[in-house]
Coordinates of C-alpha atoms in Angstrom, one line a residue:
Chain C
X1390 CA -7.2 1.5 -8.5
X1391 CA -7.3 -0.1 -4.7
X1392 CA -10.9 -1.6 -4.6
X1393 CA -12.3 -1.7 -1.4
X1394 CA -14.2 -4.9 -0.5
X1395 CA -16.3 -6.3 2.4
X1396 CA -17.7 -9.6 2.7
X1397 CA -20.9 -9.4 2.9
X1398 CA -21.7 -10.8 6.6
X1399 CA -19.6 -10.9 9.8
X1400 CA -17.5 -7.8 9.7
X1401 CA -16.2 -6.5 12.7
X1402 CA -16.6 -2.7 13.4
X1403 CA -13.3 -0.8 14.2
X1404 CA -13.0 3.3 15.3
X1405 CA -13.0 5.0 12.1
X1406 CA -10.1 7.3 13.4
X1407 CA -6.7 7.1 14.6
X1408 CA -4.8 10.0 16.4
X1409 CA -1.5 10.5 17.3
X1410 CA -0.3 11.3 21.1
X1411 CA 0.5 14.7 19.8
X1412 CA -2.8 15.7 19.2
X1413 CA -3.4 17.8 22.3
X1414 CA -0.6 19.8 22.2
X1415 CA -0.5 20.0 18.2
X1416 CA -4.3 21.4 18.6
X1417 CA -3.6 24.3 20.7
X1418 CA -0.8 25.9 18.3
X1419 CA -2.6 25.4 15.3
X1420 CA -4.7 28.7 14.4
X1421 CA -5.3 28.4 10.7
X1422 CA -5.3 25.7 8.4
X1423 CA -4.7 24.7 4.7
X1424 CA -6.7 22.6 2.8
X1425 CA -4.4 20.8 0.2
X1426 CA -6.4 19.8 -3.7
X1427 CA -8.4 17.0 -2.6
X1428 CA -7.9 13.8 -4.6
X1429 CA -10.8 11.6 -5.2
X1430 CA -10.9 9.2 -7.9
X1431 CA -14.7 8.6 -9.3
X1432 CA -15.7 5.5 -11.4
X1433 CA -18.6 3.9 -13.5
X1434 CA -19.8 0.7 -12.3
X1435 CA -21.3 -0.9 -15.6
X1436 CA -23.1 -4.5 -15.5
X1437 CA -22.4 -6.5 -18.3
X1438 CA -23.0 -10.4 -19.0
X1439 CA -23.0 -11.3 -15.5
X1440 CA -20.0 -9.2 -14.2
X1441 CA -19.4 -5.4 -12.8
X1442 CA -16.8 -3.6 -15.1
X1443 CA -15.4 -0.7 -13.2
X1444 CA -14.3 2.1 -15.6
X1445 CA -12.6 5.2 -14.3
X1446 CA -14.2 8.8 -15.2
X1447 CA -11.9 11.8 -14.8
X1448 CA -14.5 14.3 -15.5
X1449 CA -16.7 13.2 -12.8
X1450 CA -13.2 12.8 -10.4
X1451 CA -12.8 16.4 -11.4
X1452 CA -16.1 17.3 -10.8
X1453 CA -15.8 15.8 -7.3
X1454 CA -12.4 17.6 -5.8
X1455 CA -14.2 20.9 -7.0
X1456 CA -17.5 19.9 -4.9
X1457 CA -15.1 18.9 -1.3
X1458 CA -12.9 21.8 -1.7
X1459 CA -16.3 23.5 -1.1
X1460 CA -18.0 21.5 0.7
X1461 CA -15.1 21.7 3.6
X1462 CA -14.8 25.5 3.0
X1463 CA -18.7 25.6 4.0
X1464 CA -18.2 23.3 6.9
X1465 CA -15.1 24.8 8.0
X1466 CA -16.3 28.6 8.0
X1467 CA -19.6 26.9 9.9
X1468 CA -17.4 26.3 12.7
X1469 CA -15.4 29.2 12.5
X1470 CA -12.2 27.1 11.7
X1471 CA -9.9 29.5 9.6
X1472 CA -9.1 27.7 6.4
X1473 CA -7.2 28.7 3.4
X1474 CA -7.1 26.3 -0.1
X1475 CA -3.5 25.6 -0.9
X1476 CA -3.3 24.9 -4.8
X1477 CA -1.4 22.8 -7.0
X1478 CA 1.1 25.3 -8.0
X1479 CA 2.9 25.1 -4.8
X1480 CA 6.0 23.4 -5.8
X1481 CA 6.1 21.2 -2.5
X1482 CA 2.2 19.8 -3.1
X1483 CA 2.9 17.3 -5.6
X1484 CA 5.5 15.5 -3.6
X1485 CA 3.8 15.5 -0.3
X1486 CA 0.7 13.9 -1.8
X1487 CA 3.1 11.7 -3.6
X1488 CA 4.4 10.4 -0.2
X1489 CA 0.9 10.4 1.6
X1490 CA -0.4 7.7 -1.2
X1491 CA 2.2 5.2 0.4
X1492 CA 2.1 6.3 3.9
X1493 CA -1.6 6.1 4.1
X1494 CA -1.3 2.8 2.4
X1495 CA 0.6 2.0 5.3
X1496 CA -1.8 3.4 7.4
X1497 CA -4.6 1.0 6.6
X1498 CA -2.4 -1.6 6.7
X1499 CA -0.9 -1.6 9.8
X1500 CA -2.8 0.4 12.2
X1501 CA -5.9 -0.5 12.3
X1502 CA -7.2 -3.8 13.9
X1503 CA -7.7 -6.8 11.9
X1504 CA -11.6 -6.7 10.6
X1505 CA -13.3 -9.7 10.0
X1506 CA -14.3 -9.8 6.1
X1507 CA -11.9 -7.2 5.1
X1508 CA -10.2 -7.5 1.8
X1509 CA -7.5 -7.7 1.6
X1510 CA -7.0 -8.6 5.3
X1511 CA -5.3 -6.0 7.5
X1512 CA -2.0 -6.8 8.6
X1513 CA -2.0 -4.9 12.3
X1514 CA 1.7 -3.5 13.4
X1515 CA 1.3 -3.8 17.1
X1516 CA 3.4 -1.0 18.1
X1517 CA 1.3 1.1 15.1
X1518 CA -1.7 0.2 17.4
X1519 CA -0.6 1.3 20.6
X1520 CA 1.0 4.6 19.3
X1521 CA 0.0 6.1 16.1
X1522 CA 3.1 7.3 14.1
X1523 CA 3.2 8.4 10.8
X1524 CA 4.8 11.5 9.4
X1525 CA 5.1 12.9 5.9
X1526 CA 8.4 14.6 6.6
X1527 CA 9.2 18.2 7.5
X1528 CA 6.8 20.8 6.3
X1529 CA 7.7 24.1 7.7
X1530 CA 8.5 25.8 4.5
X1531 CA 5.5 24.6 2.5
X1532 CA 3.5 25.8 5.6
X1533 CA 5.0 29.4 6.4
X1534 CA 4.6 30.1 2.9
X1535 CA 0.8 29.8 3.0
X1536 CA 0.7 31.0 6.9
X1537 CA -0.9 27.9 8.0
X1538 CA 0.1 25.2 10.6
X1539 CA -1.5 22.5 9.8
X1540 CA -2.5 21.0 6.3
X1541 CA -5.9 18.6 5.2
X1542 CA -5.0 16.1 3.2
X1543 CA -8.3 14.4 1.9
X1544 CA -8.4 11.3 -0.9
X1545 CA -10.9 9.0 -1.6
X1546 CA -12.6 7.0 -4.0
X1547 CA -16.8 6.6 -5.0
X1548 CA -18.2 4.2 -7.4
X1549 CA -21.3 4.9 -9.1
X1550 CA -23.6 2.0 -10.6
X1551 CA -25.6 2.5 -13.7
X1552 CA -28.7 1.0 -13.3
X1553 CA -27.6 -2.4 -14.2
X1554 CA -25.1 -2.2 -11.7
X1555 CA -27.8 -1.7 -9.3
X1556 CA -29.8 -4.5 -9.7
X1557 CA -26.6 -6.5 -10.3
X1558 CA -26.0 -6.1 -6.8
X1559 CA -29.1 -6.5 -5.4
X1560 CA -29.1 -9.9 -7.7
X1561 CA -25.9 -11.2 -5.8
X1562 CA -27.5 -9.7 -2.2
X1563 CA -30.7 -11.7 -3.8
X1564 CA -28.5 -14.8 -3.8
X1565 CA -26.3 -14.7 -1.2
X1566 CA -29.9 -14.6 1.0
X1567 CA -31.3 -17.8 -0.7
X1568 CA -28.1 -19.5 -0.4
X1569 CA -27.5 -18.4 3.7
X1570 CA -31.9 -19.7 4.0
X1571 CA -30.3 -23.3 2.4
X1572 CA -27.5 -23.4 5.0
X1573 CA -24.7 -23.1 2.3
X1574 CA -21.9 -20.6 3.9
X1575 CA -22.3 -16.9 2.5
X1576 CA -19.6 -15.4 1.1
X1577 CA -21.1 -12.5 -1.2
X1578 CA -18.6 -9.9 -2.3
X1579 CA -20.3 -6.4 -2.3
X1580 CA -18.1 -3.4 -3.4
X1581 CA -18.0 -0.7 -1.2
X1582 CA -19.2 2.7 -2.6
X1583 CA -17.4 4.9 -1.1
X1584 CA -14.7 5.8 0.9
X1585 CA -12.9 9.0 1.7
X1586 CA -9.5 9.1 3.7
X1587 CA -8.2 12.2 5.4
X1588 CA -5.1 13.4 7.8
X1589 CA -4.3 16.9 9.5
X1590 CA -0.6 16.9 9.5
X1591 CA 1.5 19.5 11.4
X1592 CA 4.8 21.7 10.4
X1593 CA 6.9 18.8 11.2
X1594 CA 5.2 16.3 9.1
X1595 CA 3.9 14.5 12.0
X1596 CA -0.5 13.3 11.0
X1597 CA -2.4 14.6 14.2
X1598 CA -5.2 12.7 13.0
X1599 CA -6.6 10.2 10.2
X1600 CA -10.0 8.9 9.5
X1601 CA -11.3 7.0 7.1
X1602 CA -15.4 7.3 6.5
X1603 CA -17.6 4.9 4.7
X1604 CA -21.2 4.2 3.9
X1605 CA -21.1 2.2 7.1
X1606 CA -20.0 5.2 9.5
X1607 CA -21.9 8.6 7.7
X1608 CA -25.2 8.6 8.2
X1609 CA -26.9 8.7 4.7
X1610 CA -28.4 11.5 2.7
X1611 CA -32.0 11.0 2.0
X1612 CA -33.0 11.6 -1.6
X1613 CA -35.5 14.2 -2.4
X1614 CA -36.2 15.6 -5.4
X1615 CA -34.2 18.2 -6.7
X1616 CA -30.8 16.2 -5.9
X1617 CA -27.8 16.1 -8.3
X1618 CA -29.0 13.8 -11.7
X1619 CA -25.1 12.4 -12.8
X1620 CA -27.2 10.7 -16.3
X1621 CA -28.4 14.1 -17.0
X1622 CA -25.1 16.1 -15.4
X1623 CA -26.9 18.2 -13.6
X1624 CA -29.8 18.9 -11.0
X1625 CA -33.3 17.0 -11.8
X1626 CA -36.3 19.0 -10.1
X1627 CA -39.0 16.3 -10.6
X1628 CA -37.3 12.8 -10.7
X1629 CA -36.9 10.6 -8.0
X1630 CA -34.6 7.4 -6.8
X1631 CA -36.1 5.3 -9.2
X1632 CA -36.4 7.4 -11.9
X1633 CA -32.7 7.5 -12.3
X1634 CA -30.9 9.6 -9.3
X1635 CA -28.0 8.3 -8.3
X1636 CA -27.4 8.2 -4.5
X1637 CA -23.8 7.8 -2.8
X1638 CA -22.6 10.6 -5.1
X1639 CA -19.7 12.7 -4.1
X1640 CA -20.5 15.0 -6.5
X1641 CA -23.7 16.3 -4.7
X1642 CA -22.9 18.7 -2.4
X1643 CA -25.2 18.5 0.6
X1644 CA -23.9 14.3 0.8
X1645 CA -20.1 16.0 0.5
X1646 CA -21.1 18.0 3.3
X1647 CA -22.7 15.3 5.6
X1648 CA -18.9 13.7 5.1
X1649 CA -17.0 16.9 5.7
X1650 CA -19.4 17.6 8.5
X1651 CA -18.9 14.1 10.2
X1652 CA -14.7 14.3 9.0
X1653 CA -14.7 17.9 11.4
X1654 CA -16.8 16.7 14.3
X1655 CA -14.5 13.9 14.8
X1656 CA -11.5 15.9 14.6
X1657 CA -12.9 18.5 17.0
X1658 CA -14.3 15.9 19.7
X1659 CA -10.6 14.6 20.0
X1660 CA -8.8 17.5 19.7
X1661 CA -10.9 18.5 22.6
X1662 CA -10.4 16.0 25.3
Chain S
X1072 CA -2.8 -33.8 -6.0
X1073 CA -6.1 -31.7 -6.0
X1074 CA -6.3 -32.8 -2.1
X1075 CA -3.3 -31.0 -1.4
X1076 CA -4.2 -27.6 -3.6
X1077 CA -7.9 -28.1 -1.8
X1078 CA -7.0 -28.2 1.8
X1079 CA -4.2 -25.2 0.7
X1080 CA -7.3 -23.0 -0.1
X1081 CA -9.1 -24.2 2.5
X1082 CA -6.6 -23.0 5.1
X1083 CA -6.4 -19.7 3.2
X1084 CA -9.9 -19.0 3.4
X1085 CA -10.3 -19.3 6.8
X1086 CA -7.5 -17.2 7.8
X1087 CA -8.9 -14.8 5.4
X1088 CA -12.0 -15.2 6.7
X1089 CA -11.5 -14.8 10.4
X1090 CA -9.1 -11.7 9.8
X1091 CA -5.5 -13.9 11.0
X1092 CA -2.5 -12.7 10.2
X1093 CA -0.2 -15.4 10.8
X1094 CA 2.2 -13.2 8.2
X1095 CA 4.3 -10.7 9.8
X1096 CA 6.9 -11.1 13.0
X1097 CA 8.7 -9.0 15.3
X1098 CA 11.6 -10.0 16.7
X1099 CA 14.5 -7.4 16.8
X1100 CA 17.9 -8.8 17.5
X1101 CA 20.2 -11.7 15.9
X1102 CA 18.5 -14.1 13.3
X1103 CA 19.6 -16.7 11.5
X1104 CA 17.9 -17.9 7.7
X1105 CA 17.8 -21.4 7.2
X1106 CA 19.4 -22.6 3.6
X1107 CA 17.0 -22.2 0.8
X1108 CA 16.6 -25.0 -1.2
X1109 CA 16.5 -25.3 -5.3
X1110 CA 15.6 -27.9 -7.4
X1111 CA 16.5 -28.3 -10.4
X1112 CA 13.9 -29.0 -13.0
X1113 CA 14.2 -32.7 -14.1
X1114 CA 14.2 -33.7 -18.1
X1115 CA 17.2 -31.7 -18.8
X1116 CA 18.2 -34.6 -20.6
X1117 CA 15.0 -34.2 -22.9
X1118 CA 14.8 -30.6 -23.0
X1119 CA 18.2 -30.7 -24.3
X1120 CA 17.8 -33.8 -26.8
X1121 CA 20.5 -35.7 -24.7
X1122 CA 19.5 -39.8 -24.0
X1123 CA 21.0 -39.4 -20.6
X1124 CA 19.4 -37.1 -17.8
X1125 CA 21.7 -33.9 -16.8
X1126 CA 23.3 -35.5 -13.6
X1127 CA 21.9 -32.7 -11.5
X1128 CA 18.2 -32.9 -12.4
X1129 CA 16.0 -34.0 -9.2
X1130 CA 19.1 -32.6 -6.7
X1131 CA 18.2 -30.6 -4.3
X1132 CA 20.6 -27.6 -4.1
X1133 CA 21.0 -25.8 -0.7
X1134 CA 22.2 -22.2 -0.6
X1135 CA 24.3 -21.2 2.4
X1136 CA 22.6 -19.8 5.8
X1137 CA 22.9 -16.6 6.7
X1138 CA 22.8 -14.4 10.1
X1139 CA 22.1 -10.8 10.6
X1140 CA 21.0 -8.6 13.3
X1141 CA 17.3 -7.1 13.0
X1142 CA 16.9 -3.7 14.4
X1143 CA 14.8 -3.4 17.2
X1144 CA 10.9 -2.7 16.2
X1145 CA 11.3 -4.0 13.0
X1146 CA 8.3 -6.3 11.6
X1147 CA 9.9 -9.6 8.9
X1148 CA 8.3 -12.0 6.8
X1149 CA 9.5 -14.7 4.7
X1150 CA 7.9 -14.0 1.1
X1151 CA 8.6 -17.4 -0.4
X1152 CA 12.5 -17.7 -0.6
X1153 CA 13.3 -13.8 0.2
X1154 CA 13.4 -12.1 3.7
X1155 CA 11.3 -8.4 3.9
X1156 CA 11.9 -6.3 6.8
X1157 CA 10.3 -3.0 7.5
X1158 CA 9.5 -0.6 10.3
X1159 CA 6.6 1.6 9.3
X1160 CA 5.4 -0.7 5.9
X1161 CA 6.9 -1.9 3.1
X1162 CA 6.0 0.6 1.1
X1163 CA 7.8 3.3 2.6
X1164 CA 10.4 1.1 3.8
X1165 CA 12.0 -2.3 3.6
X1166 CA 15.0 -3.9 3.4
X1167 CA 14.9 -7.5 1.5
X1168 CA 17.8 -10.1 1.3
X1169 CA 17.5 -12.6 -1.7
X1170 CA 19.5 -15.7 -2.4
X1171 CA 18.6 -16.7 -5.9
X1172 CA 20.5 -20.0 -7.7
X1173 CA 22.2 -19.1 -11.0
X1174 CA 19.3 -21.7 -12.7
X1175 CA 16.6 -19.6 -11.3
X1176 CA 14.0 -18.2 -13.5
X1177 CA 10.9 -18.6 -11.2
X1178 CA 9.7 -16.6 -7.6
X1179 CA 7.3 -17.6 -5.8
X1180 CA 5.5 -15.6 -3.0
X1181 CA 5.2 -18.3 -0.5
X1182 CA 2.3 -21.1 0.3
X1183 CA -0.3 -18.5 1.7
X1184 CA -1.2 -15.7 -0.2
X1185 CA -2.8 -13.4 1.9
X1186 CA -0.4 -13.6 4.8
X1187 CA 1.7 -10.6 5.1
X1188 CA -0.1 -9.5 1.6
X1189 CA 1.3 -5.7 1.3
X1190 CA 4.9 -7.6 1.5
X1191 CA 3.8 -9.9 -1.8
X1192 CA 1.7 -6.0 -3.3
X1193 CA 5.3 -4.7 -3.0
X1194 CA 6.5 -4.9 -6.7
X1195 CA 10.3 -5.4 -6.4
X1196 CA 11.3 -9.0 -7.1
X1197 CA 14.7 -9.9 -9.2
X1198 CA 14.1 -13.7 -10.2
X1199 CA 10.8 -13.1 -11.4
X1200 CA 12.1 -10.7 -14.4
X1201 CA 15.3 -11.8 -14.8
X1202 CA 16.4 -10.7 -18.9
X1203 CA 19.8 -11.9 -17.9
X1204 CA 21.3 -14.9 -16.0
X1205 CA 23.5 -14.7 -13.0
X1206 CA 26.3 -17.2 -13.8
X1207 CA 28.9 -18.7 -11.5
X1208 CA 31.7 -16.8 -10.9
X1209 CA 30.7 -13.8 -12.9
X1210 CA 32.2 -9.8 -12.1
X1211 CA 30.4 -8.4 -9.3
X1212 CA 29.5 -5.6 -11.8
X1213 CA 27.6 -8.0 -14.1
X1214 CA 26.3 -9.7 -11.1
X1215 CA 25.0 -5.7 -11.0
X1216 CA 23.8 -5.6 -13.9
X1217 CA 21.6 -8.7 -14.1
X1218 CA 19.9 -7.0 -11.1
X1219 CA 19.4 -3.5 -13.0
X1220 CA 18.2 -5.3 -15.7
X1221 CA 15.5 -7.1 -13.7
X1222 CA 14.5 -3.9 -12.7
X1223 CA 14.4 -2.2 -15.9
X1224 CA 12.1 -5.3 -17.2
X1225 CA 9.7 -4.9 -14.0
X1226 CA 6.1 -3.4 -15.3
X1227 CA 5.6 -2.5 -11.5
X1228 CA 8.8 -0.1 -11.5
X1229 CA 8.4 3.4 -13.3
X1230 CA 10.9 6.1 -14.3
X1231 CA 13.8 3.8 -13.2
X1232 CA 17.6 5.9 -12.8
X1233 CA 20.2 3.9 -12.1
X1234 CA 23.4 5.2 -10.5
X1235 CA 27.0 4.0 -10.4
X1236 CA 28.4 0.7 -10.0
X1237 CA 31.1 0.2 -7.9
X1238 CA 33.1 -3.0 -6.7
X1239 CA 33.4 -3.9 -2.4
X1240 CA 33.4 -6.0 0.0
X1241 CA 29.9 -7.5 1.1
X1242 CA 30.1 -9.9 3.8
X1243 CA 33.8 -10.5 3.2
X1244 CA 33.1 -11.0 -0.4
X1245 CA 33.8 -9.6 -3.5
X1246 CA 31.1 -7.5 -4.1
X1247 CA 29.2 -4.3 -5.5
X1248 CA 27.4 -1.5 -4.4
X1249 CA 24.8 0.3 -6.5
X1250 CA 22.0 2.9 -5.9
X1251 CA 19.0 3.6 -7.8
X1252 CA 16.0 5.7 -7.8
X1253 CA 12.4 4.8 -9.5
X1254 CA 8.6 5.4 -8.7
X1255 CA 5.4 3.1 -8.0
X1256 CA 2.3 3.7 -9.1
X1257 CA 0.4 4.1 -5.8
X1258 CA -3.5 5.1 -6.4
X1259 CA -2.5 6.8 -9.1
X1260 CA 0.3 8.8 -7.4
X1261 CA 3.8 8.0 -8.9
X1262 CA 5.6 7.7 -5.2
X1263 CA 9.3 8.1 -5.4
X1264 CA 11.8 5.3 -4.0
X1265 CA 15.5 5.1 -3.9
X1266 CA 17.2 1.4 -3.6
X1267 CA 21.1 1.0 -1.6
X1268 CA 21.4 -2.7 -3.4
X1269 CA 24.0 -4.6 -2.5
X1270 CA 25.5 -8.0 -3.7
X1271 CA 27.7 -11.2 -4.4
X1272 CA 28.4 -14.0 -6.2
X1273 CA 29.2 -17.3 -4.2
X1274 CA 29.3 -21.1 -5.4
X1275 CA 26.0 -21.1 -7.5
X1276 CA 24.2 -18.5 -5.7
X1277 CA 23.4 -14.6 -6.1
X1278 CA 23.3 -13.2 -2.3
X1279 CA 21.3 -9.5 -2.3
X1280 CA 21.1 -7.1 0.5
X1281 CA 18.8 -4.1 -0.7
X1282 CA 17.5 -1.0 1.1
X1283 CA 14.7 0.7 -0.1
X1284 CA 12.4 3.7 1.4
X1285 CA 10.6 6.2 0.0
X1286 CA 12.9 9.2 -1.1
X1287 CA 11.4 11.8 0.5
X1288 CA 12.0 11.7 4.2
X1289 CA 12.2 7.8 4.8
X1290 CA 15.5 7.1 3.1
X1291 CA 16.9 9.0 4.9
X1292 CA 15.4 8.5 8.1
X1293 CA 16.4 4.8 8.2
X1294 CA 19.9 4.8 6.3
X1295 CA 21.9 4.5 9.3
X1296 CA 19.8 1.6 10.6
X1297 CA 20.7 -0.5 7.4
X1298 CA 24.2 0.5 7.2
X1299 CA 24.2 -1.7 10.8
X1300 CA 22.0 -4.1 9.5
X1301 CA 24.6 -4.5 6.5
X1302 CA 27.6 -4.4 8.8
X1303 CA 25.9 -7.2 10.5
X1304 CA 25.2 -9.2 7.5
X1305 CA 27.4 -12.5 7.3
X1306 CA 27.5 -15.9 5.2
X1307 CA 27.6 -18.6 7.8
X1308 CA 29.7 -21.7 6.4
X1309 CA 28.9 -24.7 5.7

């Protein structure tokens, strides 16, 4: 599992997005896209004796890829963009995504901007940041079967605290204040929730566009009553935040959507310039 | 010595900390890599029951330089004694030349750990899990072999294939050629890779020339370019 950490003071913002000089023209030929199975990867973050254990949950994971597939069905078909779900019984899906784990590895590597706090540091290719270049390899045949010209790839990954969790964290924010109020530098690790990763690429491979979006760049969903309950697996009518709702979950559908929503907006706004 | 280790942290947090990356270089064209030194470890005499100290303990041994040409818009690092190279990332493509003494059992990644990190997150390394010994003088195809089996004993390589073996010239030196095929686990995605490693024995010292992309697409994409790169490969003497 990559975890994703920030420090907890000083970090630099950086555009979310990167898009590749292709854009424009790629934009105007492509008139339906596929969306391939999203891959999100959901954990449990337990407090125990001091320290956060991370354990991985494949039913909630599962539970998650089902609620984006939706989720950017909805949004997509509330914009009027023409989408069609590309399953894993393509023979071609398993090896693109297999080859989009290392390039977008690359990806957040190399171009992006170094970022103050990041962990581990960025490592920025300058020619990466003047022109973004990344392909998965040609992908005509995958494409014409499915009559699409472009493909979504989405991954991501979402930890959810237990309770303990919780108040573990706000313990080390606790400290990290007291200790910056004595003068001693602050250097408080904080986990980052969530983060979801996602490129259009073209028939020749070539990624039109990749964003990343975190807590820090989605605005968040409030929590009202009647959200998704993940201790109870299901939706609560009467409980609130502090009666054991869970926010930051993928799983709920209407904070999916706010990602999707935000994912498409930025895609469009560029694709329209 | 804890001065030394404290100041080395030190320095390593606040390049961390203000986001440097003093790791990675570009410079395409001719390069040169300095001899590598190795020392052996002293007490042999001890280790080995003797009253006398092995006459080579506290020598420093120096491997021979080397000179290449870089392609142009290529990114390099030094991770500790080995050279990576790669255009778009290491892990979807590098080439790495090692020099490793035929008393090596140890790699290290270098003084600063979080320079160039994805170059030190890229699994591949043959010292670190040697299961045989490179000896001096030994058949190129067991100089092969002892490199396979490195592989074979690396937990970060999955699914490893090898291919054939076969005896060349590398550098001007009896040689071999191999090719081999194996997966990484990459968030949980098993990413193919396929290695062109080549290699020779001279004095006391393995010399390896690998190529390694992912198989789909990048492989293949940047074969040529290392085929130059090889053909540009030479042992400077001393």
């Amino acid at each position: 599992m990559a975890v994703f950490m920030t420090v907890g003071t000083g970090c630099a913002s950086t555009p979310s997005y990167r898009i590749s000089p292709d854009l424009p023209q790629g934009y105007r030929a492509i008139r339906t896209m596929g969306l391939l199975p999203p891959r999100v990867s959901l954990y449990e973050e337990q407090y125990r004796f001091g320290l956060n254990n991370i354990v991985p949950r494949e039913d909630w994971s599962r539970a998650a890829v089902e609620t984006l597939q939706k989720s950017f069905l909805d949004e997509a078909s509330a914009i009027r963009m023409p989408l069609t779900v590309i399953k894993n019984d393509d023979s071609d899906v398993g090896d693109v995504l297999d080859l989009f784990g290392a390039v977008d590895l690359s990806i957040q590597k190399h171009a992006y901007e170094s970022e103050s706090g990041a962990f581990p540091p960025r490592e920025p290719f300058p020619e990466k940041l003047r022109s973004f270049d990344y392909s998965l390899g040609p992908l005509q045949g995958m494409m014409e079967r499915h009559q699409v010209e472009a493909i979504w790839i989405v991954i991501g990954v979402n930890l959810l605290p237990t309770a303990g969790a919780q108040w573990g964290d706000a313990g080390q924010t606790l400290i990290a204040i007291l200790a910056a109020m004595g003068g001693a530098p602050v250097g408080t690790l904080t986990l980052k929730k969530i983060e979801l990763r996602a490129a259009l690429v073209d028939k020749s491979g070539k990624i039109l566009f990749y964003t990343r979006l975190d807590e820090s760049n989605v605005p968040q969903v409030k929590q009202t009553p009647g959200g998704y309950n993940v201790l109870q697996g299901g939706y609560s009518t009467d409980q609130g935040p502090e009666q054991g709702q869970i926010e930051k979950d993928i799983r709920e559908p209407r904070f999916a959507r706010r990602y999707i929503r935000e994912l498409l907006s930025e895609y469009q706004t560029e694709a329209a310039r | 010595m804890r001065a030394p280790v404290l100041s080395s942290s030190i320095i390593v947090m606040l390049l961390f900390a203000t986001g440097c990356n003093p790791g990675w270089k570009q410079a395409g064209g001719a390069q040169t890599l300095s001899g590598i030194y190795f020392h052996h470890p002293t007490d042999l005499g001890i280790l080995s029951g003797a009253e006398v100290k092995a006459p080579e303990a506290d020598q420093a041994i120096v491997s021979r330089r080397v000179a290449f040409a870089l392609p142009d818009g290529w990114y390099w690092v030094m991770r500790g004694d080995d050279f990576v190279a790669t255009r778009d990332g290491v892990f979807l493509q590098n080439i790495i030349i090692e020099r490793i003494h035929v008393a090596q059992v140890e790699q290290s990644d270098g003084m600063y750990p979080m320079a160039a990190f994805s170059s030190k997150q890229w699994p591949v390394r043959t010292a670190k899990y040697l299961k045989k010994r490179f000896t001096t003088g030994m058949s190129p195809k067991d100089a092969a072999d002892v490199v396979l089996s490195s592989r074979a004993n690396n937990a970060g390589i999955i699914d490893l294939k090898t291919g054939e073996i076969t005896v060349q010239s590398v550098a001007g030196y009896r040689g071999f050629k191999t090719m081999y095929d194996f997966r990484v686990d990459i968030e949980g995605r098993k990413t193919p890779y396929r290695t062109l490693s080549y290699g020779f024995m001279l004095d006391d010292w393995f010399y390896g020339i690998s190529y390694t992309a992912a198989q789909h697409y990048y492989f293949q994409k940047d074969e040529d370019t290392f085929n130059l790169f090889l053909q540009s490969f030479r042992v400077i003497e001393k």
